[in-house]
Short mmCIF file of C-alpha atoms in Angstrom, two decimals:
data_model
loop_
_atom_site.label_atom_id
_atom_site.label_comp_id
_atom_site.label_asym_id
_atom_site.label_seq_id
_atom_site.Cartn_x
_atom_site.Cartn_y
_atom_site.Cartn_z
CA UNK G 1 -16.49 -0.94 31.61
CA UNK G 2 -20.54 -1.24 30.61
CA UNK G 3 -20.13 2.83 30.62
CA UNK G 4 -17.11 2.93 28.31
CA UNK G 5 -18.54 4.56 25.26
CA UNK G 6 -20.45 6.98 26.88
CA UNK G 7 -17.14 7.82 29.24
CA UNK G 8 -15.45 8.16 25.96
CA UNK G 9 -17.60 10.58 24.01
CA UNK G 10 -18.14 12.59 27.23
CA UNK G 11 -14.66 13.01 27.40
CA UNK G 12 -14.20 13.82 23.55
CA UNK G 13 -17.19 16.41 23.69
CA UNK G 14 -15.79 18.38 26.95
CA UNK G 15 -12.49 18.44 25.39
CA UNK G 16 -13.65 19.39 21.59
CA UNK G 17 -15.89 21.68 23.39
CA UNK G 18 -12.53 23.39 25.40
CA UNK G 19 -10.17 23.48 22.44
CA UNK G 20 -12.74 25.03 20.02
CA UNK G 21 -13.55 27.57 22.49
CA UNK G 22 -10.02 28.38 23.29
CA UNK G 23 -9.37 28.87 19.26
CA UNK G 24 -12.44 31.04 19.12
CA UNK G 25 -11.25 33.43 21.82
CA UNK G 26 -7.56 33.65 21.44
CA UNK G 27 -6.66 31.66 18.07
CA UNK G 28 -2.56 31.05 17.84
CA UNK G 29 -2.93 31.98 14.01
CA UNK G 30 -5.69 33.39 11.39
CA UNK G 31 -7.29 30.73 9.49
CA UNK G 32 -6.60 30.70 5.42
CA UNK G 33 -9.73 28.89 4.48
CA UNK G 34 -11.56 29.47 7.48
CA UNK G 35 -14.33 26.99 9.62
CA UNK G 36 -16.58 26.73 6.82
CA UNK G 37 -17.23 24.84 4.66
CA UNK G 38 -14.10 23.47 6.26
CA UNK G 39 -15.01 22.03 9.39
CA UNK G 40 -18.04 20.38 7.86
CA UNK G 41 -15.98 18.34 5.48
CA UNK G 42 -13.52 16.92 8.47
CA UNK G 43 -16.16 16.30 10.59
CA UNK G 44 -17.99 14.37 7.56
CA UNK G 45 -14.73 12.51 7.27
CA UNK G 46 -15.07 11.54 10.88
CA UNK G 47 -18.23 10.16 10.69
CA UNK G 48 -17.27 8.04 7.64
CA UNK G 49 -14.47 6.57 9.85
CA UNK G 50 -16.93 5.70 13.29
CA UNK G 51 -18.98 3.77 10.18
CA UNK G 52 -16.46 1.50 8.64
CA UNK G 53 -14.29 0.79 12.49
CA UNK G 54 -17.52 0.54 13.72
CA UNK G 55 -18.85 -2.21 10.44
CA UNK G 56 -15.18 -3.52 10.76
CA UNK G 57 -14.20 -3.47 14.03
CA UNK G 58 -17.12 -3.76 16.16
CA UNK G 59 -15.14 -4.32 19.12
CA UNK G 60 -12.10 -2.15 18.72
CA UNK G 61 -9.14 -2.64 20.10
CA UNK G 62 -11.07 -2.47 24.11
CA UNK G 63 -12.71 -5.61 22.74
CA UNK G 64 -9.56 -7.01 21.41
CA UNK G 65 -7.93 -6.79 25.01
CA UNK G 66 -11.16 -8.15 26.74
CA UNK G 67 -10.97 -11.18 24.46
CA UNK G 68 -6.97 -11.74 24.99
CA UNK G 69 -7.66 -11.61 28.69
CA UNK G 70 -10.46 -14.44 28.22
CA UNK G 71 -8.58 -16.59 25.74
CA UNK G 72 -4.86 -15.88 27.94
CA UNK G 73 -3.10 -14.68 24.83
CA UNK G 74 -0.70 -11.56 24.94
CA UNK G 75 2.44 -10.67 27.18
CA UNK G 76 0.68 -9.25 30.04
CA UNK G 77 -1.36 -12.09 30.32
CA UNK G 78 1.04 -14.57 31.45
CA UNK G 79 2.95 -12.65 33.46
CA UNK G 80 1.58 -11.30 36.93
CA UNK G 81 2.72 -7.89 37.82
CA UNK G 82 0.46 -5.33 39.42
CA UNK G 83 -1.98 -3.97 37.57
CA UNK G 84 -1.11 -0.56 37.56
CA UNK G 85 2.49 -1.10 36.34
CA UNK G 86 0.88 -3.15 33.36
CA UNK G 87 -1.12 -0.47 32.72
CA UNK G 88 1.36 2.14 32.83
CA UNK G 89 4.32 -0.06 30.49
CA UNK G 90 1.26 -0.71 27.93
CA UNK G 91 0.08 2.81 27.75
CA UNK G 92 3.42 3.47 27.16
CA UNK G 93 4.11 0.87 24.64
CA UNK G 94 1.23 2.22 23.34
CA UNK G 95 1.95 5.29 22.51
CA UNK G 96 5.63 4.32 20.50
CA UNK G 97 3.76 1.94 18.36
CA UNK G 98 1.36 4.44 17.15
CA UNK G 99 4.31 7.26 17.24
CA UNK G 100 5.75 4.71 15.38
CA UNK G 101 3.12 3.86 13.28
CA UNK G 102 2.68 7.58 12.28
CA UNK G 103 6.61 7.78 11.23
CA UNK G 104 6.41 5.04 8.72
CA UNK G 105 2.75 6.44 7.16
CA UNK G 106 5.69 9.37 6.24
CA UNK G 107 8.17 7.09 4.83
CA UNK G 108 6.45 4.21 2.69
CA UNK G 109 4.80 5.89 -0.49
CA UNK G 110 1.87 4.04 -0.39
CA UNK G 111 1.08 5.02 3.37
CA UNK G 112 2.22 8.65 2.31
CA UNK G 113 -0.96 8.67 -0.32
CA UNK G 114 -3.38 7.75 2.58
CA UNK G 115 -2.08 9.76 5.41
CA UNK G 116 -1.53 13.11 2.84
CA UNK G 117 -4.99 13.68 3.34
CA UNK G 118 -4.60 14.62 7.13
CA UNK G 119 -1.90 16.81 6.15
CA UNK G 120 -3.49 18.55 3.13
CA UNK G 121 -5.29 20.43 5.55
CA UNK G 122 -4.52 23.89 5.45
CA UNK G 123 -5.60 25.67 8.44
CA UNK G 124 -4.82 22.97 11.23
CA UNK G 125 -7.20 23.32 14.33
CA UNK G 126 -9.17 21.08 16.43
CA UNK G 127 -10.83 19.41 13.41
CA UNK G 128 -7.94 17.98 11.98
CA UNK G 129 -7.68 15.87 14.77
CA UNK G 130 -10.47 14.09 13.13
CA UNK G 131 -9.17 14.65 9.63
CA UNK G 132 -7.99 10.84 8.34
CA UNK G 133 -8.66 8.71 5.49
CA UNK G 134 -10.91 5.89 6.10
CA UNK G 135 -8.69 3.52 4.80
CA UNK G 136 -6.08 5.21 7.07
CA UNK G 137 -8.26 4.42 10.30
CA UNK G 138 -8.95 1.16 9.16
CA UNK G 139 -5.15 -0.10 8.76
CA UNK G 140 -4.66 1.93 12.01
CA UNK G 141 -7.50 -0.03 14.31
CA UNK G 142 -6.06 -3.70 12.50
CA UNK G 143 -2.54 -2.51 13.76
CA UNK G 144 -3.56 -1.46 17.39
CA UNK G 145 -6.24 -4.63 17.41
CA UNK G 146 -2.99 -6.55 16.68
CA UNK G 147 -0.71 -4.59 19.23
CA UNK G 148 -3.28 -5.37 21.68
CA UNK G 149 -3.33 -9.33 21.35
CA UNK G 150 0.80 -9.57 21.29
CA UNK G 151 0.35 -7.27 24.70
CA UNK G 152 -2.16 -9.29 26.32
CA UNK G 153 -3.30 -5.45 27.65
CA UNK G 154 -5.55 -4.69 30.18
CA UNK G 155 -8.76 -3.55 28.29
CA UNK G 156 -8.73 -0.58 30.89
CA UNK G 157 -5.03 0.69 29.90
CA UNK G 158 -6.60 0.27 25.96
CA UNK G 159 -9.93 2.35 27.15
CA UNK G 160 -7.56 4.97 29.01
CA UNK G 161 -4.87 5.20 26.49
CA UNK G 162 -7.70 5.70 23.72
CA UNK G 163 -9.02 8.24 26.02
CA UNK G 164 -5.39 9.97 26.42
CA UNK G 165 -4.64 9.99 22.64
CA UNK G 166 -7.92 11.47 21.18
CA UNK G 167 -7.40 14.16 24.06
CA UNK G 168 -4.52 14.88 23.04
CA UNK G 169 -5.06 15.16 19.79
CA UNK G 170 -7.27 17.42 19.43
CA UNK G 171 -5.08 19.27 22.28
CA UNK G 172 -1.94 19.74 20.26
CA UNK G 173 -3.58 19.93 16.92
CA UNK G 174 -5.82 23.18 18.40
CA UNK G 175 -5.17 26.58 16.89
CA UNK G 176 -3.61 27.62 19.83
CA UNK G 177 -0.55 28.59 21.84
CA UNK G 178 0.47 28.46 25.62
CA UNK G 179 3.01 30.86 27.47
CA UNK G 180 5.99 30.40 26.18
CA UNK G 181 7.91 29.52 29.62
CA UNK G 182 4.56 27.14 30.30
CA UNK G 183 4.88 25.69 26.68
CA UNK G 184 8.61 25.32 26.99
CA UNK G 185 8.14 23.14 29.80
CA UNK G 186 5.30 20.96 28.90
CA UNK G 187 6.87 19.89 25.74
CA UNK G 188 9.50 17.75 27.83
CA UNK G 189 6.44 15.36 28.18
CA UNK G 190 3.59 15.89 25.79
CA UNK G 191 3.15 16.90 22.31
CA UNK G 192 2.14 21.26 22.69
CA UNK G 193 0.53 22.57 19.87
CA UNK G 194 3.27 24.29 18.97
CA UNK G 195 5.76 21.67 18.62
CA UNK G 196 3.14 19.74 16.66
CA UNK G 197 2.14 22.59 13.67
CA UNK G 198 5.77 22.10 12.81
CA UNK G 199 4.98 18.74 11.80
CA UNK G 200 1.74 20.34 9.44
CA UNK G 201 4.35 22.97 7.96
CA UNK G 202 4.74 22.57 4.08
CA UNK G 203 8.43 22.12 4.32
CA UNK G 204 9.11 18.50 4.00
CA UNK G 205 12.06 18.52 6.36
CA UNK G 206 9.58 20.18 8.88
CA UNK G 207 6.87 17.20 8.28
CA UNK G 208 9.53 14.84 8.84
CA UNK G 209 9.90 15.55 12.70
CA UNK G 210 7.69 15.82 15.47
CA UNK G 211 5.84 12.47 15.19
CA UNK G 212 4.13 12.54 18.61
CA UNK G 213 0.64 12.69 19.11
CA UNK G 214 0.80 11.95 23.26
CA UNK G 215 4.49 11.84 24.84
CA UNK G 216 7.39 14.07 23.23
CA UNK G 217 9.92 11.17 24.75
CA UNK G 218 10.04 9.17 21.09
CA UNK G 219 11.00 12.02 19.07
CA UNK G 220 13.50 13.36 21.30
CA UNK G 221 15.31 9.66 21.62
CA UNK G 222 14.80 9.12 17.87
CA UNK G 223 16.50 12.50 16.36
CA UNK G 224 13.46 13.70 14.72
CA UNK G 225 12.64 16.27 17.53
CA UNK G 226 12.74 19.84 16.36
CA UNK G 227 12.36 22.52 18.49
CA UNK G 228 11.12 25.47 16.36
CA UNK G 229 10.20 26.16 12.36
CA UNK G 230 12.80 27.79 9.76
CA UNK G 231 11.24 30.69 9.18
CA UNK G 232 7.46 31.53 8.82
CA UNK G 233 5.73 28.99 8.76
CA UNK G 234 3.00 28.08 6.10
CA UNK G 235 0.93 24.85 6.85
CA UNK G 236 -0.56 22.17 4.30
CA UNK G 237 0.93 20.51 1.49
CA UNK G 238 3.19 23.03 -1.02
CA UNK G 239 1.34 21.41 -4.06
CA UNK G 240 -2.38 22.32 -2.63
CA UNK G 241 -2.36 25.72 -1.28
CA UNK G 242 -6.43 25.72 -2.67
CA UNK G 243 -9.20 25.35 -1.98
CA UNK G 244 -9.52 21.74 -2.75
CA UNK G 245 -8.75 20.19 0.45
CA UNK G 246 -12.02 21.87 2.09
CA UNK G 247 -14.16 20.00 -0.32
CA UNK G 248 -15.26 16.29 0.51
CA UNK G 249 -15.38 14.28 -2.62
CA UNK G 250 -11.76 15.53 -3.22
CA UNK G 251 -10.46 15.18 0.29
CA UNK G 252 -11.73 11.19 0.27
CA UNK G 253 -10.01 10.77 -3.15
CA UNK G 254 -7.01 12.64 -2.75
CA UNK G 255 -5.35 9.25 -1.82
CA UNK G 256 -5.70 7.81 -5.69
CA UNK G 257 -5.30 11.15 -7.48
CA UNK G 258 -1.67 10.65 -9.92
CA UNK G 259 0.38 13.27 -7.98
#
């Protein structure tokens, strides 16, 4: 547990490091704005959010779980299964509140203004992984934090279902594609990159599905699953097909612009 950080970013460099390699060699589509200045702007975004969780939160949510186990608050804390089937339901749990979570940033306006910015991009790749408003990761960490006390979960499931959703994100946001027979059975569980630029495409109705960031379960029991695009497919928003959303004072104020 001492380790957790540094088991964390390890994990977040190898795969980073894997994805952006795999889009360098054999990249699923060509890039409309290109890495740069691109890149630098997400990954400036990025940074901004480790400061304010990190000022915030400086916990998180593993911190949140260690203190429910020490105070005996949560679900999980008063009951007394074995630990790896508590681990498993709250991974699990988990992952639908933030799929969730991610659904209703899509239909309440104010959300929408916030979590636009993650969308604006217009070449998705690895980096948009990392592409959210601060005030977006903020609401997001006091929602999980909270998750986390009502579960009373194991700070281990937190640390490995942390570890499991920033993997994956940058997995099925990567500008790549599998073989199709490969890809077509994978997305029964996870969230393929695939299935996921659907959700980036600039057709609302295309937005509007595919909400899954780790397990492709939610969508499919929800009715918002969808299988392939209508027609080609153009990522981004339809109202900011520029340049804009590669610069950094714009991307961070996108969220109070009128329209």
């Amino acid at each position: 547990m001492s380790n957790e950080p540094l088991i964390r970013l390890a994990v977040f460099a190898g795969v980073f490091c894997l994805m952006a390699g795999w889009e360098a060699l054999r990249p699923a589509r060509a890039l409309a704005l290109g890495r740069w200045p691109r890149w630098g702007v997400n990954w400036a975004v990025a940074a901004l959010d480790a400061a304010l969780v990190r000022l915030l939160f400086p916990a998180a949510a593993a911190g949140a779980a260690w203190d429910a186990q020490a105070m005996g608050w949560g679900l999980f804390n008063a009951l007394d299964w074995a630990p790896w089937l508590e681990a498993l339901i709250c991974i699990a749990a988990l992952d639908f509140a933030i799929w969730f979570q991610h659904l209703l940033s899509h239909k309440i306006p104010i959300l929408w203004r916030v979590h636009r910015v993650h969308h604006a991009d217009r070449d998705v790749d690895v980096t948009t992984a990392i592409r959210f408003h601060p005030i977006e990761i903020a609401l997001s960490m006091l929602f999980k934090i909270g998750l986390v006390y009502a579960l009373g979960a194991p700070a281990l499931a937190v640390i490995l279902f942390e570890i499991l959703l920033n993997g994956c994100a940058m997995f099925n946001h990567a500008n790549i594609s599998l073989p199709a027979r490969i890809e077509a059975a994978l997305r029964w569980v996870l969230v393929t990159p695939d299935m996921h630029r659907i959700h980036h495409s600039v057709r609302r109705e295309e937005t509007d599905s595919n909400y899954g960031f780790n397990l492709s379960w939610w969508d499919r029991l929800f009715g918002t699953y969808r299988a392939r695009a209508r027609g080609a497919l153009r990522l981004g928003l339809p109202d900011w097909q520029t340049r804009d959303p590669a610069r950094l004072g714009w991307t961070l104020l996108f969220p109070f612009l009128r329209r």
